[in-house]
PDB file of C-alpha atoms and ligand atoms in Angstrom:
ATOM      1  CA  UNK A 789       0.000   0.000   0.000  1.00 92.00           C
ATOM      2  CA  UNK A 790       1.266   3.477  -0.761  1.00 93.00           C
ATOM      3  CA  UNK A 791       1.091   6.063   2.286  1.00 95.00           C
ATOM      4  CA  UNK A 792       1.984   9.822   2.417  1.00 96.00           C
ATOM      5  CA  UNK A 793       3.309  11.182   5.235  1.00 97.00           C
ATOM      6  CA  UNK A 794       2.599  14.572   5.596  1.00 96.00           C
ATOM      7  CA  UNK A 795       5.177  15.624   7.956  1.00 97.00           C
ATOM      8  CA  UNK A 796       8.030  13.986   5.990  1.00 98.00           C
ATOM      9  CA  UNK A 797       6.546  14.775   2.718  1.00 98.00           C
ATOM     10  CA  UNK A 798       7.247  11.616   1.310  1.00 98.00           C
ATOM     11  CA  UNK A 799       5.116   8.222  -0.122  1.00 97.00           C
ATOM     12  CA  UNK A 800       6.461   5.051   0.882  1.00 97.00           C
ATOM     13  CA  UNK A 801       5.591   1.208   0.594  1.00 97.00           C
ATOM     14  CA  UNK A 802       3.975  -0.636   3.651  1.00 97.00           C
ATOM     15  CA  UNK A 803       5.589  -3.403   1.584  1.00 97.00           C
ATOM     16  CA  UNK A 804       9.129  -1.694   2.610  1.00 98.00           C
ATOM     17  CA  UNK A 805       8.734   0.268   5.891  1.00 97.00           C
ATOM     18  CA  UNK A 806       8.853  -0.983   9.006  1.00 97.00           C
ATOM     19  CA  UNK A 807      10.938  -0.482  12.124  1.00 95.00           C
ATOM     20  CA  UNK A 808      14.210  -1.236  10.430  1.00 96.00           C
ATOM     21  CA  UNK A 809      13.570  -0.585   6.901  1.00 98.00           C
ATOM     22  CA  UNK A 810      12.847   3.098   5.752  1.00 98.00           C
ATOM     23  CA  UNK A 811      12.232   3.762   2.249  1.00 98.00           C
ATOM     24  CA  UNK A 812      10.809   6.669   0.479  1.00 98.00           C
ATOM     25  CA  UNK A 813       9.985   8.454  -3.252  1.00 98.00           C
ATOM     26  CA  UNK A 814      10.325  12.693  -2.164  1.00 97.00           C
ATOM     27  CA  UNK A 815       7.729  15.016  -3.628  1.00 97.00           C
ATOM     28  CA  UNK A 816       8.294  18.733  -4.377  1.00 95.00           C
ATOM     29  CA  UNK A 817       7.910  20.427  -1.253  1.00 96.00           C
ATOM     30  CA  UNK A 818      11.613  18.978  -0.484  1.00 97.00           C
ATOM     31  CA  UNK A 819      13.154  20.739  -3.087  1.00 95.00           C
ATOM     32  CA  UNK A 820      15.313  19.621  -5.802  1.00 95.00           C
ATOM     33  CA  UNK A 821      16.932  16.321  -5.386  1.00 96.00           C
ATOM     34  CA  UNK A 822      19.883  17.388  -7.475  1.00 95.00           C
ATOM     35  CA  UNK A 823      21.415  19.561  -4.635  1.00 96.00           C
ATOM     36  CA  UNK A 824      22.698  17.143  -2.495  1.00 96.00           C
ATOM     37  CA  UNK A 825      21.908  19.654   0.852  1.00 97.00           C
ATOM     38  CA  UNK A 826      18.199  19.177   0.241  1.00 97.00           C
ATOM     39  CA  UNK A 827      18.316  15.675   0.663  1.00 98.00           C
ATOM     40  CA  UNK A 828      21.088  16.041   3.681  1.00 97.00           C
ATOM     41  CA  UNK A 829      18.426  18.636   5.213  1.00 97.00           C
ATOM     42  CA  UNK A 830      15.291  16.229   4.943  1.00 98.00           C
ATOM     43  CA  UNK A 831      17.615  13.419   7.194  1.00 97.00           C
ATOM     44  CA  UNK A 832      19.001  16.268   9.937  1.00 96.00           C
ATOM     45  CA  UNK A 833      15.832  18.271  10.126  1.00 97.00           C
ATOM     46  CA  UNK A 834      13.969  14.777  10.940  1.00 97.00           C
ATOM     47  CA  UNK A 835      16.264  13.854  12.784  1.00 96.00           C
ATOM     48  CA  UNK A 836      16.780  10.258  10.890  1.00 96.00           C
ATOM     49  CA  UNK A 837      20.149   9.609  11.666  1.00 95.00           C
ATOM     50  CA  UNK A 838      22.368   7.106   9.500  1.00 96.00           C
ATOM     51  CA  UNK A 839      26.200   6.833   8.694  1.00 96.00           C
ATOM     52  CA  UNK A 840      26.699   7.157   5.357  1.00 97.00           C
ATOM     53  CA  UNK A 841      25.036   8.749   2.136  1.00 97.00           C
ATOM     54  CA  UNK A 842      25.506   6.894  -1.713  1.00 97.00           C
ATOM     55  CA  UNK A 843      24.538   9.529  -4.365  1.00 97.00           C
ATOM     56  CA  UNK A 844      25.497   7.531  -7.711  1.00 97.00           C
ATOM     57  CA  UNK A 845      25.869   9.767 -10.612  1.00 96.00           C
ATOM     58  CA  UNK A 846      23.372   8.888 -13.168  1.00 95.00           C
ATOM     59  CA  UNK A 847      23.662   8.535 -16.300  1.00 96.00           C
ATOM     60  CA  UNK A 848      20.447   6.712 -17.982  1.00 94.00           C
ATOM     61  CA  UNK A 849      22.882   3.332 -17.922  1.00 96.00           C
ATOM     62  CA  UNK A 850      22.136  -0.281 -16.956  1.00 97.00           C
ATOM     63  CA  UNK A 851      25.433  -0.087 -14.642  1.00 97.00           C
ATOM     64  CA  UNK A 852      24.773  -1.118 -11.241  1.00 98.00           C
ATOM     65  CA  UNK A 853      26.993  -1.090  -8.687  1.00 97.00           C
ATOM     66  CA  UNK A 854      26.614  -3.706  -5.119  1.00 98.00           C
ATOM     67  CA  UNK A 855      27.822  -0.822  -2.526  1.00 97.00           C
ATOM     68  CA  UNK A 856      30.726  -1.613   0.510  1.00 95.00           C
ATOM     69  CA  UNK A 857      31.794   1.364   2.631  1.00 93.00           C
ATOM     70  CA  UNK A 858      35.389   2.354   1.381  1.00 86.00           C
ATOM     71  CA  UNK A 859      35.967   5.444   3.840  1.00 87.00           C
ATOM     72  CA  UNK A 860      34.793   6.457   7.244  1.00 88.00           C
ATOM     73  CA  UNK A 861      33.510   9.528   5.100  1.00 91.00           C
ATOM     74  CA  UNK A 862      29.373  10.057   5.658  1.00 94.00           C
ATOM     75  CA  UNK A 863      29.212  10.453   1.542  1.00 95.00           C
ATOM     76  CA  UNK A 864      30.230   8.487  -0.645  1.00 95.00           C
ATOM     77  CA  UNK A 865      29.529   9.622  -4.569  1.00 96.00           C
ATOM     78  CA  UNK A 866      29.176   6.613  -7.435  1.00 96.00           C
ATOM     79  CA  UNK A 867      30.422   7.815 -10.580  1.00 96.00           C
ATOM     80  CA  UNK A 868      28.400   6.501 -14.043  1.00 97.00           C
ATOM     81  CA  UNK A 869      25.612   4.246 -12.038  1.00 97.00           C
ATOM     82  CA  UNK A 870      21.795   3.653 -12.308  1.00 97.00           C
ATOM     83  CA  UNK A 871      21.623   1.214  -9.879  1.00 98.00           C
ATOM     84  CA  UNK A 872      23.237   0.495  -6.342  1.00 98.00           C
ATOM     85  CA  UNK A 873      22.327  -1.972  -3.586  1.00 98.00           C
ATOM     86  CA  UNK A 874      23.844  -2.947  -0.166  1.00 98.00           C
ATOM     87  CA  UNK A 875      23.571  -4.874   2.529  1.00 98.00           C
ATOM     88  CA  UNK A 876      25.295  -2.728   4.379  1.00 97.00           C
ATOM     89  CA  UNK A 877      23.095  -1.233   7.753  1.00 97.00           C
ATOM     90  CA  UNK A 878      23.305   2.735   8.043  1.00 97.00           C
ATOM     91  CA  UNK A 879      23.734   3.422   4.302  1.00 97.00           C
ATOM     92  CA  UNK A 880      20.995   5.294   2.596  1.00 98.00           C
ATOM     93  CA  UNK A 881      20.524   4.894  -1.219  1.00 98.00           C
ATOM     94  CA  UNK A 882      19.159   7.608  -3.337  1.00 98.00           C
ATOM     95  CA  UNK A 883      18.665   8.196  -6.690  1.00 98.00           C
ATOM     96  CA  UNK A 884      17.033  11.003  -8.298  1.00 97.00           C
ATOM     97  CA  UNK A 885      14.093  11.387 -10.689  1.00 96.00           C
ATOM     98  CA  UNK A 886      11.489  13.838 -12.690  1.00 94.00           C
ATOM     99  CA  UNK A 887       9.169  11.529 -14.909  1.00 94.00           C
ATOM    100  CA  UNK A 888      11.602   8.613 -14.640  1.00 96.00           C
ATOM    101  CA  UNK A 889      10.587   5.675 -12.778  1.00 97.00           C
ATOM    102  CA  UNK A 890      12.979   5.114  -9.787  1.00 98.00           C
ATOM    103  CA  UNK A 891      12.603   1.694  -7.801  1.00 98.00           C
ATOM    104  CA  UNK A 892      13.117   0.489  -4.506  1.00 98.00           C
ATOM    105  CA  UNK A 893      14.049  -2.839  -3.680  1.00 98.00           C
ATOM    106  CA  UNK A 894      13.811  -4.609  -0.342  1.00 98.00           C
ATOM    107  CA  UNK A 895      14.707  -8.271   0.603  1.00 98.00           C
ATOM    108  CA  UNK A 896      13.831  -8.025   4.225  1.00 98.00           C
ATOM    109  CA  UNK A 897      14.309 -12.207   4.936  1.00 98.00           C
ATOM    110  CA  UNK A 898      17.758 -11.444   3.459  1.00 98.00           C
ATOM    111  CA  UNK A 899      18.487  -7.913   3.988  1.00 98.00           C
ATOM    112  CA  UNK A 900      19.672  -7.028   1.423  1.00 98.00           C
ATOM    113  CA  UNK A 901      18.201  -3.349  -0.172  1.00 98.00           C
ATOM    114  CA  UNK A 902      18.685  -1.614  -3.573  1.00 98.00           C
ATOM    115  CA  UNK A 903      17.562   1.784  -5.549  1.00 98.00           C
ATOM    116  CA  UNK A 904      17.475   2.302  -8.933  1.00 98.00           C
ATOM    117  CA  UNK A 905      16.645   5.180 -11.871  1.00 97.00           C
ATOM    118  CA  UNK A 906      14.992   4.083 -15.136  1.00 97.00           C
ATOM    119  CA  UNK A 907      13.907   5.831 -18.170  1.00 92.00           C
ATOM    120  CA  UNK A 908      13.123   4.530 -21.112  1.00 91.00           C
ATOM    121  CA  UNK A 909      16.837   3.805 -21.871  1.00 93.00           C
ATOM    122  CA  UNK A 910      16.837   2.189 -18.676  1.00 96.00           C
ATOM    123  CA  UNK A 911      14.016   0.034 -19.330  1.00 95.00           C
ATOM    124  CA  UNK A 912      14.279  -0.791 -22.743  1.00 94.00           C
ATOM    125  CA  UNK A 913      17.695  -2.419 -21.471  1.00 96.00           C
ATOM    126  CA  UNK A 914      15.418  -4.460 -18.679  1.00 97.00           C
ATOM    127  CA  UNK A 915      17.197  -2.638 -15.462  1.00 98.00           C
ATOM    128  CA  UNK A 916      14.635  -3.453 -13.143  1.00 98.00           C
ATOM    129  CA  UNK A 917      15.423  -7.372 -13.859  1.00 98.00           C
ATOM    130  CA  UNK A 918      19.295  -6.845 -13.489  1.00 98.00           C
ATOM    131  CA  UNK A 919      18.633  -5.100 -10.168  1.00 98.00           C
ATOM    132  CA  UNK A 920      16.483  -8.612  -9.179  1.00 98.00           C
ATOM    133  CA  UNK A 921      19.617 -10.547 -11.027  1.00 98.00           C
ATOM    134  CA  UNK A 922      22.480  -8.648  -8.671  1.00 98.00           C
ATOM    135  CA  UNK A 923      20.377  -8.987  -5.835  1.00 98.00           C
ATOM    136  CA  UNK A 924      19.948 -12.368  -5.945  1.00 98.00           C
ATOM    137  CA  UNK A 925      23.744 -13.050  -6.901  1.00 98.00           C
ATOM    138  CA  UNK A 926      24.489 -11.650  -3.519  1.00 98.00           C
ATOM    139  CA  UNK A 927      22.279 -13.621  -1.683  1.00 98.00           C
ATOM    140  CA  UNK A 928      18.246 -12.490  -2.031  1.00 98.00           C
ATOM    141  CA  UNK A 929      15.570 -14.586  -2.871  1.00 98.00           C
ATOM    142  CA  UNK A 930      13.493 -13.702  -5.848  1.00 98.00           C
ATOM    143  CA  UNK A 931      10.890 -14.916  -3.559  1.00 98.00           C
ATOM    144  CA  UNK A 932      11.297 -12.555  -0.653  1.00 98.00           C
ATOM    145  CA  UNK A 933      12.085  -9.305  -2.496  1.00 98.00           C
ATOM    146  CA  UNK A 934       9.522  -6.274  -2.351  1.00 98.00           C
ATOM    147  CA  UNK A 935       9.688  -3.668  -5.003  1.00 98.00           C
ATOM    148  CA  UNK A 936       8.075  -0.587  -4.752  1.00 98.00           C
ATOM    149  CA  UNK A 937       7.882   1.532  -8.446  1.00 98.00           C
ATOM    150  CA  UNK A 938       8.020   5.223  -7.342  1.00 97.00           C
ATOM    151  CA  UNK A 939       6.184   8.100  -8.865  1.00 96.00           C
ATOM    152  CA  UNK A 940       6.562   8.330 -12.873  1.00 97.00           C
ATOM    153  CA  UNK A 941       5.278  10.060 -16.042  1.00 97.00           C
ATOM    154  CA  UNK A 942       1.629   8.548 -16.892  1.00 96.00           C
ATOM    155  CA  UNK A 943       0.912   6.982 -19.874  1.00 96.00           C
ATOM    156  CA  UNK A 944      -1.315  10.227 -20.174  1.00 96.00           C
ATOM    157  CA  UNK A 945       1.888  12.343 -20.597  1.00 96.00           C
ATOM    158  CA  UNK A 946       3.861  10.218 -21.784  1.00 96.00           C
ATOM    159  CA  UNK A 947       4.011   9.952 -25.880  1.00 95.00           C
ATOM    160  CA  UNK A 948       6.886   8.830 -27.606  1.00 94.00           C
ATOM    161  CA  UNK A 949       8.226   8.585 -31.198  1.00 93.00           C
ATOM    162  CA  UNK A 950       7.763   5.569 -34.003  1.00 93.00           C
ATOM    163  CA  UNK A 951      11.473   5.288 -33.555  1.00 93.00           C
ATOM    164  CA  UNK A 952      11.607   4.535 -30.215  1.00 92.00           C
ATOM    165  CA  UNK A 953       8.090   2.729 -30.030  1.00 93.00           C
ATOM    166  CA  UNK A 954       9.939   0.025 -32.722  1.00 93.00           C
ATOM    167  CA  UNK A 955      12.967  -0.353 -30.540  1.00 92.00           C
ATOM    168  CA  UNK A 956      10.459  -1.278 -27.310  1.00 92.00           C
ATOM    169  CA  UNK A 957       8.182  -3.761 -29.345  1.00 91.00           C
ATOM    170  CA  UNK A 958      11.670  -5.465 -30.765  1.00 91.00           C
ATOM    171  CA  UNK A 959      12.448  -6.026 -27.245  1.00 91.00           C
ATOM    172  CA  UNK A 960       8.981  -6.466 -25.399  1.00 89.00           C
ATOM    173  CA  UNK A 961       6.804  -7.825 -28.619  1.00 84.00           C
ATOM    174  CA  UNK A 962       4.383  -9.874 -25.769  1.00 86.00           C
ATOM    175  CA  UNK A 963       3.764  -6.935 -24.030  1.00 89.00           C
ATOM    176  CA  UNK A 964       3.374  -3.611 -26.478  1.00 88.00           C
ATOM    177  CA  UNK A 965      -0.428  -4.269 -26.753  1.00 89.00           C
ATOM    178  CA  UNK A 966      -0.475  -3.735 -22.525  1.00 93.00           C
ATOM    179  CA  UNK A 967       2.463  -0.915 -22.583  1.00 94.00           C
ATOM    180  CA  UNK A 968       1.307   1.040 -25.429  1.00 94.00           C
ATOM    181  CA  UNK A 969      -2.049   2.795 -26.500  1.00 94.00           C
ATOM    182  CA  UNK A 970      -2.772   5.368 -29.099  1.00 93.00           C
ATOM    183  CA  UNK A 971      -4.250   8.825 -27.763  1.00 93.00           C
ATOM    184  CA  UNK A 972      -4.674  11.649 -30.672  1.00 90.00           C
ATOM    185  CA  UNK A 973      -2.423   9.564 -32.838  1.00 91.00           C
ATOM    186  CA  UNK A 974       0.722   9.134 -31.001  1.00 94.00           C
ATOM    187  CA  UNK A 975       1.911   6.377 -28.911  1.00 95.00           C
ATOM    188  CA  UNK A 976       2.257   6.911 -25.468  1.00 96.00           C
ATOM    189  CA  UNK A 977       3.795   4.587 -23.548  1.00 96.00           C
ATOM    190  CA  UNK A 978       3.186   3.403 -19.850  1.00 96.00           C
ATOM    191  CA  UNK A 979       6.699   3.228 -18.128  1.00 95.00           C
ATOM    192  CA  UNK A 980       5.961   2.254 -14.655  1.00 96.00           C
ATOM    193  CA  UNK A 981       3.925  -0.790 -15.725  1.00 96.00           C
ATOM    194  CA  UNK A 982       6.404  -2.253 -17.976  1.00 96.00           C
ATOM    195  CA  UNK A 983       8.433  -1.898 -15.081  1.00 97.00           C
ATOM    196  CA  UNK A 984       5.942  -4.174 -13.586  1.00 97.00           C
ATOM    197  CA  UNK A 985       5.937  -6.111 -15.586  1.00 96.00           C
ATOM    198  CA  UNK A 986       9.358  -6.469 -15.731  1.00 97.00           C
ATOM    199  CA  UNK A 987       9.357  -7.388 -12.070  1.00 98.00           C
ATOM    200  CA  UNK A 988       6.567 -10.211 -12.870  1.00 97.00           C
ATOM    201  CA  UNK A 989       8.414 -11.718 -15.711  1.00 96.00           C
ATOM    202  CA  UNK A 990      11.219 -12.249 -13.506  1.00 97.00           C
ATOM    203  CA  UNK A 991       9.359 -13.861 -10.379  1.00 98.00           C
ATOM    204  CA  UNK A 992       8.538 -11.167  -8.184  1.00 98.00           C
ATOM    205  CA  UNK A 993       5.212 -12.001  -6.373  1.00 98.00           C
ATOM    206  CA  UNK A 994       2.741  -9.683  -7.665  1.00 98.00           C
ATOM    207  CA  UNK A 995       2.057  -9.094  -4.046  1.00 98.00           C
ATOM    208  CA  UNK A 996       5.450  -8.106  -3.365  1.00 98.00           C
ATOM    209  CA  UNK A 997       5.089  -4.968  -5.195  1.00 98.00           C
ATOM    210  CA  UNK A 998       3.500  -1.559  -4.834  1.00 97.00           C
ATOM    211  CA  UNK A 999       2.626   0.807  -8.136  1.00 90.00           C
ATOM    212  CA  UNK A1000       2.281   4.582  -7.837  1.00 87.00           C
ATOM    213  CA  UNK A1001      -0.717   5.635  -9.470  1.00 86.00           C
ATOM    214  CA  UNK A1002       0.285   8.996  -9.893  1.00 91.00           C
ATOM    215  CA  UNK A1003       1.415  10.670 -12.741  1.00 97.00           C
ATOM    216  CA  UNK A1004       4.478  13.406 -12.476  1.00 96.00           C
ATOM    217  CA  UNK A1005       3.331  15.812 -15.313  1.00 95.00           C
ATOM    218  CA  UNK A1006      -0.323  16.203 -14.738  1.00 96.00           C
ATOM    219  CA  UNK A1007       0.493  16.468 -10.686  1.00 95.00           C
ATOM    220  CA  UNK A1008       1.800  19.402 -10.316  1.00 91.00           C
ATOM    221  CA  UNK A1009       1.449  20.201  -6.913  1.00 93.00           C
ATOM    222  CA  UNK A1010       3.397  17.789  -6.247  1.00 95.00           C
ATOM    223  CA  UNK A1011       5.968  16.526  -7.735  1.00 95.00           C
ATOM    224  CA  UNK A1012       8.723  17.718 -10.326  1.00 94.00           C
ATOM    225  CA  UNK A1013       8.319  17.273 -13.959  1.00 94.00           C
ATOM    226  CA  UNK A1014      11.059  17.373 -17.102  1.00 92.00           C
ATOM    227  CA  UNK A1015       8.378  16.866 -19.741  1.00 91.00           C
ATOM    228  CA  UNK A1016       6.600  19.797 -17.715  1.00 89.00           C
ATOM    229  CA  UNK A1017       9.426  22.072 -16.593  1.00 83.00           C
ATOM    230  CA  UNK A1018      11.519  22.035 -19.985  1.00 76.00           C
ATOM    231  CA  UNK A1019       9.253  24.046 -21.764  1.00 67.00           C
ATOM    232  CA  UNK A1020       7.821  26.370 -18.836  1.00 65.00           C
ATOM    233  CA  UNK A1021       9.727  26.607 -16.199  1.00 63.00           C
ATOM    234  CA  UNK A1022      13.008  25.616 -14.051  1.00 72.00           C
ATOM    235  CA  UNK A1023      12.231  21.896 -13.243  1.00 82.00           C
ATOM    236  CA  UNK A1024      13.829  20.009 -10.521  1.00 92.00           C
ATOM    237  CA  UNK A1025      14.231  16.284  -9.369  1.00 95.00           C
ATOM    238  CA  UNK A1026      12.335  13.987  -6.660  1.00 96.00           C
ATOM    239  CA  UNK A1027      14.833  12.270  -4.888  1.00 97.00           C
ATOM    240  CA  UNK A1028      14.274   8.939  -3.326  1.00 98.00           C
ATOM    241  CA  UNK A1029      16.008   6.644  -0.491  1.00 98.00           C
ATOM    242  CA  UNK A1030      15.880   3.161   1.330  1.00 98.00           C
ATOM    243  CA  UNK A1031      18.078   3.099   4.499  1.00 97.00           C
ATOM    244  CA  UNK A1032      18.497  -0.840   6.262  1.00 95.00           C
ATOM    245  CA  UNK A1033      18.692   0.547  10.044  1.00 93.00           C
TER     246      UNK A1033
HETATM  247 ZN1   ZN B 512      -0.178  12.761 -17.030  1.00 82.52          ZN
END
């Protein structure tokens, strides 16, 4: 189930949370993701307390990287990364988004967490499956991992060209007819529920895994929008976390 919290100003998974597990997809009123003191300010001014930080560096790649502390430092940076899980207690995950889908990953039974960013580079190139792949290489159970897909651009908002519609149904023919409708002649595409999908195909119980029903561009209040903001106005990013306590 998703939940807001409106002192936080955050959604999160009931699939996720609980008293050692914190997870959670920012919304607007945080500020932009991409300046790394708005996220530090959310954890002090709460007062959620953890020992280190992992900001990867995104770059719309399939790269993922399984996280170890190197330094005693409280922020650690990821260079060319999409994707980064630990098992590691203390260490919060981000990534940040604005119409991308970002995911949060949580084997519990194994404990074992992960984050990552997707577009449609991301998940024409099946990144939510080689998050479930790494995972379970380092020792979670396809059967005990919880996804939650964070807030993305609606199929609504989200059209895309005949170039790119081709590449997806070369790679997902069984599924274009689900992922793909025509509205006023273009195709628009539905990213979080290929991501879904994704996560089905691969074993996840559908159970396991909580869906945002929210698009980015048409909510305005609250959250940040490219599609919206790079025609109109300065747009920023929604950053989002998991922290194993
Ligand atoms: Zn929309």
């Amino acid at each position: 189930m998703i939940i807001y919290d409106s002192n936080l100003k955050i959604f999160s998974s009931s699939l996720l949370n609980d008293s050692r597990y914190f997870s959670g997809f920012g919304t607007k009123f945080l500020g932009d993701g991409r300046k790394l003191e708005n996220i530090l300010n959310f954890f002090t001014s709460n007062n959620l307390s953890y020992k280190k930080m992992v900001i990867p560096e995104q770059i719309h790649s399939v790269n993922i990287e399984v996280f170890e502390s190197k330094s005693k430092e409280n922020l650690e940076k990821i260079s060319e990364t999409d994707g980064v899980i630990t098992k590691e207690k203390g260490v919060v995950l981000t990534v940040v988004t604005a119409d991308c889908s970002p995911l949060v990953f949580g084997d519990k039974t194994n404990g074992i967490v992960g984050i990552s960013h997707q577009g449609w580079r991301g998940s024409v190139k099946r990144m939510a499956q080689k998050m479930l792949d790494r995972m379970i290489k380092i020792g979670a159970s396809i059967e005990t991992i919880k996804v939650a897909i964070g807030p993305s651009i609606g199929e609504c908002c989200y059209d895309v060209d005949e170039d790119r519609y081709y590449e997806f149904r070369e790679e997902f023919d069984g599924y274009s007819a689900k992922i793909f409708h025509l509205r006023g002649g273009r195709r628009h595409l539905n990213l979080a529920l290929l991501n879904y999908l994704l996560l089905v195909e691969k074993g996840v119980k559908k159970e396991n895994i909580d869906y945002f029903p929210f698009c980015t561009k048409c909510d305005k209040e609250r959250f940040f929008s490219f599609r919206r903001g790079k025609k109109t106005e300065q747009y920023g990013e929604m950053f989002s976390f998991i922290l194993k306590t």
